[in-house]
XYZ file of C-alpha atoms in Angstrom:
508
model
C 25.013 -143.060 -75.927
C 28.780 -141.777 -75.790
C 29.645 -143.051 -79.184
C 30.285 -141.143 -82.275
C 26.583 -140.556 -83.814
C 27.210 -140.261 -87.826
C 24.514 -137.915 -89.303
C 22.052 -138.951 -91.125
C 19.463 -136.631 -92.006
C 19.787 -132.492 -91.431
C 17.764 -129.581 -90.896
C 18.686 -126.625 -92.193
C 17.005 -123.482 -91.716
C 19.198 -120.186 -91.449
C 19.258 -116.416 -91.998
C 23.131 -115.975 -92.394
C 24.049 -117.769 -95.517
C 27.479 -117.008 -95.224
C 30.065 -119.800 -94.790
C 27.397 -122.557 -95.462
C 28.215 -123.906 -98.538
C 31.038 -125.819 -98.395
C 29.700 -128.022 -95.153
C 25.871 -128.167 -97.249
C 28.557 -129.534 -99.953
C 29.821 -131.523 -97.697
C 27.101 -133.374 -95.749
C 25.475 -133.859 -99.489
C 28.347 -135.698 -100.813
C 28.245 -138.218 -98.046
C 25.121 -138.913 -98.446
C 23.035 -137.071 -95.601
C 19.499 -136.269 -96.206
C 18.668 -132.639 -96.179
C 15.464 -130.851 -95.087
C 14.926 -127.347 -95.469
C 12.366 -123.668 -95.220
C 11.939 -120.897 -97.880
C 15.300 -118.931 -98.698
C 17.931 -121.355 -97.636
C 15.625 -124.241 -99.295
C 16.325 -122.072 -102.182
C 20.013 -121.673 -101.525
C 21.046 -125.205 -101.263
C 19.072 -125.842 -104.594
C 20.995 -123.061 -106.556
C 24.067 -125.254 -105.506
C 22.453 -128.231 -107.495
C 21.813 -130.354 -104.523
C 18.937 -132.477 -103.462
C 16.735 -131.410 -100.600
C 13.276 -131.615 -99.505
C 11.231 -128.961 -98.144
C 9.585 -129.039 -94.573
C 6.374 -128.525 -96.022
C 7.068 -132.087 -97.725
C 7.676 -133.807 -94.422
C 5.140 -132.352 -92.327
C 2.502 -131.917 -94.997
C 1.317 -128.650 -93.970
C 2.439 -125.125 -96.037
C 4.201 -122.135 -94.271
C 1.161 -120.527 -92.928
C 0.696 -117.359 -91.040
C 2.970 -115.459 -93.448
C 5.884 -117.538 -92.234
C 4.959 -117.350 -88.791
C 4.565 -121.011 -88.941
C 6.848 -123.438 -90.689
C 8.529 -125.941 -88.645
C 6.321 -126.324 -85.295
C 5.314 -129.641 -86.206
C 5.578 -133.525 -84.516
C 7.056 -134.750 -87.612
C 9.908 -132.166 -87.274
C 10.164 -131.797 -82.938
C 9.808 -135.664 -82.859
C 12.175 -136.253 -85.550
C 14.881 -134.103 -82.932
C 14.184 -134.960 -79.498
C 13.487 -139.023 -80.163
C 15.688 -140.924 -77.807
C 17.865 -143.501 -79.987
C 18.270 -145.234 -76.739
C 14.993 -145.677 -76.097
C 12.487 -148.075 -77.510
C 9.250 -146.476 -77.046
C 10.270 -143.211 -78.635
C 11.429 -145.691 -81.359
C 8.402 -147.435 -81.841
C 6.736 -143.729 -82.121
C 8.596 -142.593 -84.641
C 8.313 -145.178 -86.859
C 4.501 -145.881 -86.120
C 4.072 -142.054 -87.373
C 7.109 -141.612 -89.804
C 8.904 -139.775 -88.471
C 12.724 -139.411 -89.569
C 15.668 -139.120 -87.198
C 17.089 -135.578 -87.326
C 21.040 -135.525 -86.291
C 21.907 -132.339 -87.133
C 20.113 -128.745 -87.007
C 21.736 -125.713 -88.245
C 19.886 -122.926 -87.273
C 20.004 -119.306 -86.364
C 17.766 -116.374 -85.462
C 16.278 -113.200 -86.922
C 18.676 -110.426 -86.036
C 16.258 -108.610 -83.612
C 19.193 -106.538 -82.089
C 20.013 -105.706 -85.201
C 16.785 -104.620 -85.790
C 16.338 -102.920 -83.218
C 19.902 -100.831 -83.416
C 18.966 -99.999 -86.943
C 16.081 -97.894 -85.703
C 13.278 -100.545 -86.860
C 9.781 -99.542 -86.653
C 7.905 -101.480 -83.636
C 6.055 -104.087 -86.044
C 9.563 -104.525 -87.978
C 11.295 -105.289 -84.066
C 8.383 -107.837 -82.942
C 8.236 -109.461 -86.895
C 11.944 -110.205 -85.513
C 11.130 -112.090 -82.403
C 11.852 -115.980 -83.934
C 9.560 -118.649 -82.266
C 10.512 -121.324 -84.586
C 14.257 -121.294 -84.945
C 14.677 -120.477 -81.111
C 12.110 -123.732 -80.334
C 14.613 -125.914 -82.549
C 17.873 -124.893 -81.035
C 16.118 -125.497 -77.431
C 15.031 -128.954 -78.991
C 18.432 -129.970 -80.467
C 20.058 -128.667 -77.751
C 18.103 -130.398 -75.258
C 18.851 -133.722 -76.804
C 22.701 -133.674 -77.380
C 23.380 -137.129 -76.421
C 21.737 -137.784 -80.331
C 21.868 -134.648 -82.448
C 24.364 -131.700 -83.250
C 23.324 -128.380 -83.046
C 24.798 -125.307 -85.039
C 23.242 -121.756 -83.832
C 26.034 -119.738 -84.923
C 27.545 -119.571 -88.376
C 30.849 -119.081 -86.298
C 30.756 -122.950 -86.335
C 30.196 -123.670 -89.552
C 33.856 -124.050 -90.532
C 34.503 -126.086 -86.951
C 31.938 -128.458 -87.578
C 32.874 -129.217 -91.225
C 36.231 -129.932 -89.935
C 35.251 -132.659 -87.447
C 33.170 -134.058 -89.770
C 35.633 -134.492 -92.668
C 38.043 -136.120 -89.337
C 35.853 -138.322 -88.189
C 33.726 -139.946 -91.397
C 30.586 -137.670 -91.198
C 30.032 -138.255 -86.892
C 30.466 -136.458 -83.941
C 31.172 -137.127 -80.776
C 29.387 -136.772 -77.440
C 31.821 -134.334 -75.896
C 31.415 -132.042 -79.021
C 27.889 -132.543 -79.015
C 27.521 -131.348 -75.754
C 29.937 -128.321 -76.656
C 27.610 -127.064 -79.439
C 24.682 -127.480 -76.674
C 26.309 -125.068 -74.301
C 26.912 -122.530 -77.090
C 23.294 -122.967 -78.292
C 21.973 -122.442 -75.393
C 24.175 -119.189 -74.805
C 22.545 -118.347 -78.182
C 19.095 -118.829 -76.693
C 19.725 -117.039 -73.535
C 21.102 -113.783 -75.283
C 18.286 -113.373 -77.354
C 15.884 -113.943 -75.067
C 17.352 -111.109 -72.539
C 17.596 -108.726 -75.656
C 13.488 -109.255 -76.514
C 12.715 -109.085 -72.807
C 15.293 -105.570 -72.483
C 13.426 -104.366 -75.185
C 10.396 -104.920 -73.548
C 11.793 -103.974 -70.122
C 11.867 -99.863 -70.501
C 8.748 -98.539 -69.692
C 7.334 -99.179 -66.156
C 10.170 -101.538 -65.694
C 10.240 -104.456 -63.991
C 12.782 -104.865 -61.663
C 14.805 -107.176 -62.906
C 18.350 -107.507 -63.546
C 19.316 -108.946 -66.858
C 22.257 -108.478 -69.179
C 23.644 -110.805 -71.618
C 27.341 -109.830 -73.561
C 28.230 -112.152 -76.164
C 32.064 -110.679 -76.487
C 34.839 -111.343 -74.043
C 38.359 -110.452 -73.786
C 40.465 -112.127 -71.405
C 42.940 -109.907 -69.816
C 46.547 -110.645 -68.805
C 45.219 -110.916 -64.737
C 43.060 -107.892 -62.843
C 43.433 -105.338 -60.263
C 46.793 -107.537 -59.600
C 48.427 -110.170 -60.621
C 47.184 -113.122 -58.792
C 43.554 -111.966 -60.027
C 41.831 -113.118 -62.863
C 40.329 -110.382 -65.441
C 37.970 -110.524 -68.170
C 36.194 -107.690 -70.015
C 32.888 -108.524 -71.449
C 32.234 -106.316 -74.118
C 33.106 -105.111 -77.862
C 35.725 -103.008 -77.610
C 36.566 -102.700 -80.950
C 33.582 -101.243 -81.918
C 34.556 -98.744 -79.000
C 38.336 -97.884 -80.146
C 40.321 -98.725 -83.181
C 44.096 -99.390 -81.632
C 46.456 -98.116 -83.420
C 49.776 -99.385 -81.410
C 50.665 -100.990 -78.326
C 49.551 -104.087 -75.851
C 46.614 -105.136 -74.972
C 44.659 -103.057 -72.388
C 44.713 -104.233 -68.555
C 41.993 -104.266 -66.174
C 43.760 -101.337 -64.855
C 43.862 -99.548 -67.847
C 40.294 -99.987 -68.741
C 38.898 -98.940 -65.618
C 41.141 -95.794 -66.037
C 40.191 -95.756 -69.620
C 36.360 -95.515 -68.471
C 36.614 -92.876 -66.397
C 38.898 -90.981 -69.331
C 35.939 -91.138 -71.463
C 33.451 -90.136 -69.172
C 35.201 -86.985 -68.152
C 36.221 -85.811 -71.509
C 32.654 -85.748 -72.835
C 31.358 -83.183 -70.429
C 33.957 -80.405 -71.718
C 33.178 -79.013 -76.062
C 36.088 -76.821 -76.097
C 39.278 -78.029 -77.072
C 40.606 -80.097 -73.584
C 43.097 -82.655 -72.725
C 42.962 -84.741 -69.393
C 45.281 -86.589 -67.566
C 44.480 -89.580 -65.402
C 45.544 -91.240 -62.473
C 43.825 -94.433 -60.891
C 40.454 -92.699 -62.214
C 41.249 -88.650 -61.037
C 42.475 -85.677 -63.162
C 45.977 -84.903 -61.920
C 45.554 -82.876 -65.122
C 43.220 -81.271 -67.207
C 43.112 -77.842 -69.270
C 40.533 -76.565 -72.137
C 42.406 -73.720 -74.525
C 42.425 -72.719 -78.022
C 44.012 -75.384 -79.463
C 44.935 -78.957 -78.185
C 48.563 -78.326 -77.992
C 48.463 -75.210 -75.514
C 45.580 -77.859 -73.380
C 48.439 -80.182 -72.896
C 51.086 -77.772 -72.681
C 49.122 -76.449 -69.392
C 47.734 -79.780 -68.507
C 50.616 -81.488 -67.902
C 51.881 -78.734 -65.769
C 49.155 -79.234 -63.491
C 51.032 -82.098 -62.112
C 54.173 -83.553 -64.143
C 54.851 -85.838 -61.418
C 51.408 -87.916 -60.928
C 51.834 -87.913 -64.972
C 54.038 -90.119 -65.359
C 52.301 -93.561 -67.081
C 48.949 -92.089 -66.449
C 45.931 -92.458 -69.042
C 45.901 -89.590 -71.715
C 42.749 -88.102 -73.141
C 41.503 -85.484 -75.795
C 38.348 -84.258 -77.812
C 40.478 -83.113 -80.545
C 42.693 -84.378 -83.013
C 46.226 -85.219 -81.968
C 48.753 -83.475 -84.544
C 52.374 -83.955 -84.935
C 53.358 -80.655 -82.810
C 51.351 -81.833 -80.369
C 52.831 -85.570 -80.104
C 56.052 -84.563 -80.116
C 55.500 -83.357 -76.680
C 53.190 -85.754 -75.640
C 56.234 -87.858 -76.872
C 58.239 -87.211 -74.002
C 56.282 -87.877 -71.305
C 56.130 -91.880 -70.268
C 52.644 -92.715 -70.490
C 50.331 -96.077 -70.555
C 47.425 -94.798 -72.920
C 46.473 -92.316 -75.189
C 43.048 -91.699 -76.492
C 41.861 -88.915 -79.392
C 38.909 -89.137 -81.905
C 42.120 -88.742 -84.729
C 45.516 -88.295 -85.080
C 47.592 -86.978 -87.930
C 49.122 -89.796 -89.412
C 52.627 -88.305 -88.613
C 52.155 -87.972 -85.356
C 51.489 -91.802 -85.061
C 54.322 -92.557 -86.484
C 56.093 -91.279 -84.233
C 53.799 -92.728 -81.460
C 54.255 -96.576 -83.093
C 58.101 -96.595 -81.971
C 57.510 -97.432 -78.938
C 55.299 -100.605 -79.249
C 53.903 -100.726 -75.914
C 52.207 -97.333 -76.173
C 48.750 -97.863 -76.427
C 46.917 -95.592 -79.109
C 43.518 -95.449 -79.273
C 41.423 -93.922 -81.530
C 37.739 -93.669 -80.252
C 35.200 -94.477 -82.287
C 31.170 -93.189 -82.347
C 29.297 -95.564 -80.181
C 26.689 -94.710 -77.753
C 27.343 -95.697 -73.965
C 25.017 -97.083 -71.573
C 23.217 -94.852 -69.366
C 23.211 -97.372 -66.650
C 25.584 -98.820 -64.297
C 25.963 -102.174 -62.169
C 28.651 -103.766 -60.069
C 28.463 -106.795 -57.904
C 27.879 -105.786 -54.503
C 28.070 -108.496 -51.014
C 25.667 -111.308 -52.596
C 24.007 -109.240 -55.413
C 24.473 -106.519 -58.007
C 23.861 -102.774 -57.329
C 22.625 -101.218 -60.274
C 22.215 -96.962 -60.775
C 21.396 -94.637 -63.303
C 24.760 -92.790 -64.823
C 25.243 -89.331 -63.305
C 24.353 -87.330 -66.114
C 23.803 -84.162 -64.684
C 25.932 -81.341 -64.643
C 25.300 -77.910 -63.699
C 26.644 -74.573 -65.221
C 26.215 -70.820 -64.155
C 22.644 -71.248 -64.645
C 21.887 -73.567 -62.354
C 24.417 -71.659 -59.414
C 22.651 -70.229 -57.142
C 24.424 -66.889 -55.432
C 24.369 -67.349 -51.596
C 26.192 -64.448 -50.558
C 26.504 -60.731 -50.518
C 29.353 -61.264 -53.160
C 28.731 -62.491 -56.073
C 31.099 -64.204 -58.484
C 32.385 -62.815 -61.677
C 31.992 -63.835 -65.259
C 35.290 -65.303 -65.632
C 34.624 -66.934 -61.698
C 31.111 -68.531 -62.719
C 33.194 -70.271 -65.789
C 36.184 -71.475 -63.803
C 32.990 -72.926 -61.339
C 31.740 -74.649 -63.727
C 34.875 -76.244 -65.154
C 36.055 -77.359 -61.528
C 32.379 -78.632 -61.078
C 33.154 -80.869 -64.251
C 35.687 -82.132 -62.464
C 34.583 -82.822 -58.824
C 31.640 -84.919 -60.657
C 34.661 -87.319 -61.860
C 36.546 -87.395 -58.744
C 36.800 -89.732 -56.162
C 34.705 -88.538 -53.052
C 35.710 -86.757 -50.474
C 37.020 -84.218 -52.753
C 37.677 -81.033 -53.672
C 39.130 -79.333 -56.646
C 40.810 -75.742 -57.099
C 40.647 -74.131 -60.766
C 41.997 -71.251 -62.237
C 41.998 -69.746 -65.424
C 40.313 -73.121 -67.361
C 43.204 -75.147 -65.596
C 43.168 -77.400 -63.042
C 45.481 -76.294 -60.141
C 45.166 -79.040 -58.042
C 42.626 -81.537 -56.125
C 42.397 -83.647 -52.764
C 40.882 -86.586 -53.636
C 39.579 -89.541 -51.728
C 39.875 -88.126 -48.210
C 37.605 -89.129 -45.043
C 37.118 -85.559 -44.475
C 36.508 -82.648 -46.663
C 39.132 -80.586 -44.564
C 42.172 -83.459 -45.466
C 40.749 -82.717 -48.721
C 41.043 -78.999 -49.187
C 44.884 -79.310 -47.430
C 45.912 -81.739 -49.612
C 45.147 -79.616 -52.700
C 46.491 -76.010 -51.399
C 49.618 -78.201 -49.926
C 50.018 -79.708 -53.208
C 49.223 -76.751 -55.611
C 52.469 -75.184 -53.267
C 54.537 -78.292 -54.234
C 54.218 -77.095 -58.059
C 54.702 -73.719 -57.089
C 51.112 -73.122 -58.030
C 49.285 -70.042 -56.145
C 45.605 -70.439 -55.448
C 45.021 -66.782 -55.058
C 42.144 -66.207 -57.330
C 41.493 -69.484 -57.843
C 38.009 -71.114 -57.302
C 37.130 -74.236 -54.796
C 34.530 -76.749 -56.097
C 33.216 -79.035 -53.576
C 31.277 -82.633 -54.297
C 28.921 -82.061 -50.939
C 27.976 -79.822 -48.459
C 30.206 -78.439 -46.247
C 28.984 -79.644 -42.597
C 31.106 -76.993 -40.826
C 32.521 -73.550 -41.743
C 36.410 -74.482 -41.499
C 36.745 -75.308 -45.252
C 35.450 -71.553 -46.052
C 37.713 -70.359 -43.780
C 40.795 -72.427 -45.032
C 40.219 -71.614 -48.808
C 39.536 -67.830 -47.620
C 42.713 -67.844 -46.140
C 44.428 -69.174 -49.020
C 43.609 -66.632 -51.423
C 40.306 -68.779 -53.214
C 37.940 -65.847 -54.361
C 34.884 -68.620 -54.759
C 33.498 -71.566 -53.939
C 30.822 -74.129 -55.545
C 28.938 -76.131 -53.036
C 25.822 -78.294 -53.268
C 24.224 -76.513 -49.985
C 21.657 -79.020 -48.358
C 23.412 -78.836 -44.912
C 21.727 -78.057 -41.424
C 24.458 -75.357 -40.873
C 24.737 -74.241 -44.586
C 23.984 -70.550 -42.640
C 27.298 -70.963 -40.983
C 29.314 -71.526 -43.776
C 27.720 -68.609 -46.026
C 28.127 -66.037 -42.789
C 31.819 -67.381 -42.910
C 32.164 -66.441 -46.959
C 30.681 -63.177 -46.201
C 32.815 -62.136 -43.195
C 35.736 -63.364 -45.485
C 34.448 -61.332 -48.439
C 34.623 -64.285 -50.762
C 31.925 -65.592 -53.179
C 29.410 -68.587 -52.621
C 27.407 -70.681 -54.904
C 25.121 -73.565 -54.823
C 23.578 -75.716 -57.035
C 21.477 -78.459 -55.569
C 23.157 -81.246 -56.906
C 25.686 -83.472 -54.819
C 28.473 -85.641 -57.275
C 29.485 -88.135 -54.847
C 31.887 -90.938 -56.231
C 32.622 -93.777 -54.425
């Protein structure tokens, strides 16, 4: 039946009041027939309009402690009768049953529930089995009856309504079906997630109601969208909207900032530090930061665990750059930011990240726990007659921070709490080491006394013998190889230190 369907009779049965009045106003003046549960019965007669309660129609109470309200013939039957077709006509009448055209209904906020730290009875009390059996229902049968599931819709619906004299048409019909069922779908991978944690199943399921189309992807002539709530994850405080690009380098901003507490800026480059320093204060990190690599700087992806004041934007201020991020900012500093309106500022909020991670892979979807393991001096394990000092062990550990953030093959050279240079991406962990002594030279950086961290084993000795040669007085390895003998005899014929720790950081 393609026709506009004028409503009739309504269900209404919601847990979000808000927005509902004026279309209950609405379908009330012209004349629609309202049936509704408990609190929003309630509702609709504090606004001094008729309705009858479900318990009315179907003759049975709310039972169970509400567990049980509307799973009843007179109210499924009175949804998903065909109009077009004559036996479910005759059915409905022989057992009085009333034609239902529209349902508004929503859920019990179960991820809310659950967010808010809700005890386990609270969480399962919030698993609905009546209003997610009615939007299926309505749903199901668009061709006849509108369903609402959102209050988002509220204000869309009353405006088609007041258009078209109280009907609807098939093509919105069907709209509200696809949303409903988007409704359903969500909800039902949230209660299964829930359930999913211990001995999981495995399954892959994940459901994200928000989406943010982007101006393309990777390039141009791609297509982007980011599913996800970012604003929950930064308030902006000036520029554009983020690209694909940006967010990918945004992502791995974040994650690299949040394995260094003392104060630490980072500069980023298609995902890799071509800067990073932790100091006393957050205007010497970027100070010594951005001299790890002024050139690579330029439009990179900005990041700090302190606040951003105005001494310290005003050199930030004249570097080019596509995005700054900092848990606060003196408001000074962005004012001075905001005059150039392209200059994305972000300031990040407190929201806890996933500890998982998935990417569509060939026909599927690869999915991998978060590498959330970092090791410090502790967990370096001396492999050589030298040993490394004090202030060694601690530059080891920062360049280890690094490495786990960097694209594999790599290798990264620290001095002092500064990053001196890397080589990142290589097919070999040689290329690797040359590109970051050949480009430390470029800056007029010296690696003597600097330290070498390495993302995997070293296969061969020529890597010890390269950074020996260079001046590096230690190196962090993950050990594990067949000839991890020959590079250790190598550091101990050069008389430089050698740690390792166990752990490989490989990122592809």
């Amino acid at each position: 039946m393609s026709q506009p369907i004028k409503i009739k009779n309504a269900l209404i049965s919601v847990y979000y009041k808000d927005g509902l009045e004026p279309l209950v106003k609405f379908l009330a003046a012209n004349g629609v027939q309202l049936f509704s549960t408990g609190g929003t019965e309630q509702f609709i007669r504090d606004l001094q309009l008729p309705v009858t309660a479900v318990e009315d129609l179907t003759g049975y109470p709310s039972i169970l402690g509400g567990r049980v309200k509307t799973l009843h013939p007179k109210v499924f039957g009175g949804i998903l009768n065909r109009r077009a077709l004559n036996q479910d006509q005759e059915q409905i009448s022989q057992y009085e049953i009333p034609e239902i055209d529209l349902v508004i209904v929503d859920l019990y906020p179960f991820e809310e529930t659950v967010s808010a730290g809700g005890t386990p009875e609270e969480i399962i009390e919030k698993i609905d089995i009546g209003g997610i059996s009615l939007i299926r229902a309505a749903a199901k049968n668009f061709n006849d009856v509108v369903i609402i599931a959102s209050k988002d819709d509220y204000a869309g619906l009353l405006e088609q309504l007041e258009a078209q004299n109280g009907a609807t048409t098939l093509s919105q019909r069907k709209a509200y079906a696809k949303k409903a069922f988007h409704v359903s779908s969500h909800y039902d991978t949230a209660i299964f997630n829930y359930f999913n944690t211990e001995e999981p199943l495995p399954v892959f399921k994940q459901s994200v109601k928000q989406a943010k189309t982007l101006r393309y992807g990777e390039n141009p002539h791609q297509q982007g969208i980011f599913y996800g709530d970012l604003d929950s994850m930064f308030t902006k405080l000036n520029g554009k909207e983020l690209s694909y690009n940006n967010l990918v380098d945004v992502d791995a901003a974040v994650s690299l900032i949040d394995e260094f507490d003392a104060p630490t800026f980072a500069i980023l480059k298609h995902t890799n530090a071509c800067g990073i320093a932790s100091r006393d204060s957050v205007l010497q990190a970027w100070t010594d930061a951005l001299a790890c690599d002024p050139v690579s700087a330029f439009g990179g992806v900005l990041i700090t665990n302190r606040e951003v004041d105005l001494a310290t934007a005003e050199e930030i201020n004249k570097l080019f750059f596509e995005v700054l991020i900092a848990p606060s900012y003196q408001q000074e500093a962005i004012d001075l930011f905001s005059t150039k309106k392209n200059r994305v500022i972000l300031k990040r909020n407190n929201v806890e990240l996933s500890t998982k991670q998935f990417k569509t892979l060939l026909n599927g979807v690869i999915e991998q726990d978060k590498d959330l393991i970092i090791e410090g001096p502790d967990q370096m394990t001396t492999v050589t007659e030298k040993a490394p000092t004090a202030s060694e062990l601690e530059d080891l550990h920062f360049a280890n921070k690094i490495v786990k953030h960097t694209k594999s093959n790599t290798i990264v050279l620290v001095k002092d709490g500064v990053l001196v240079s890397s080589g990142v991406g290589q097919t070999s962990r040689v290329d690797a080491l040359r590109q970051a002594i050949e480009k430390a030279a470029s800056f007029n950086f010296s690696v003597q006394g600097a330290v070498m961290a390495s993302d995997a084993f070293f296969p061969f000795p020529d890597c010890v013998e390269i950074a020996a040669g260079a001046g590096i007085t230690a190196v962090l390895q993950p050990g594990g190889s067949i000839k991890d003998a020959d590079s250790v005899a190598k550091a101990n014929e050069k008389g430089i230190a050698m740690v390792t720790t166990g752990i490989r950081h490989f990122k592809h």
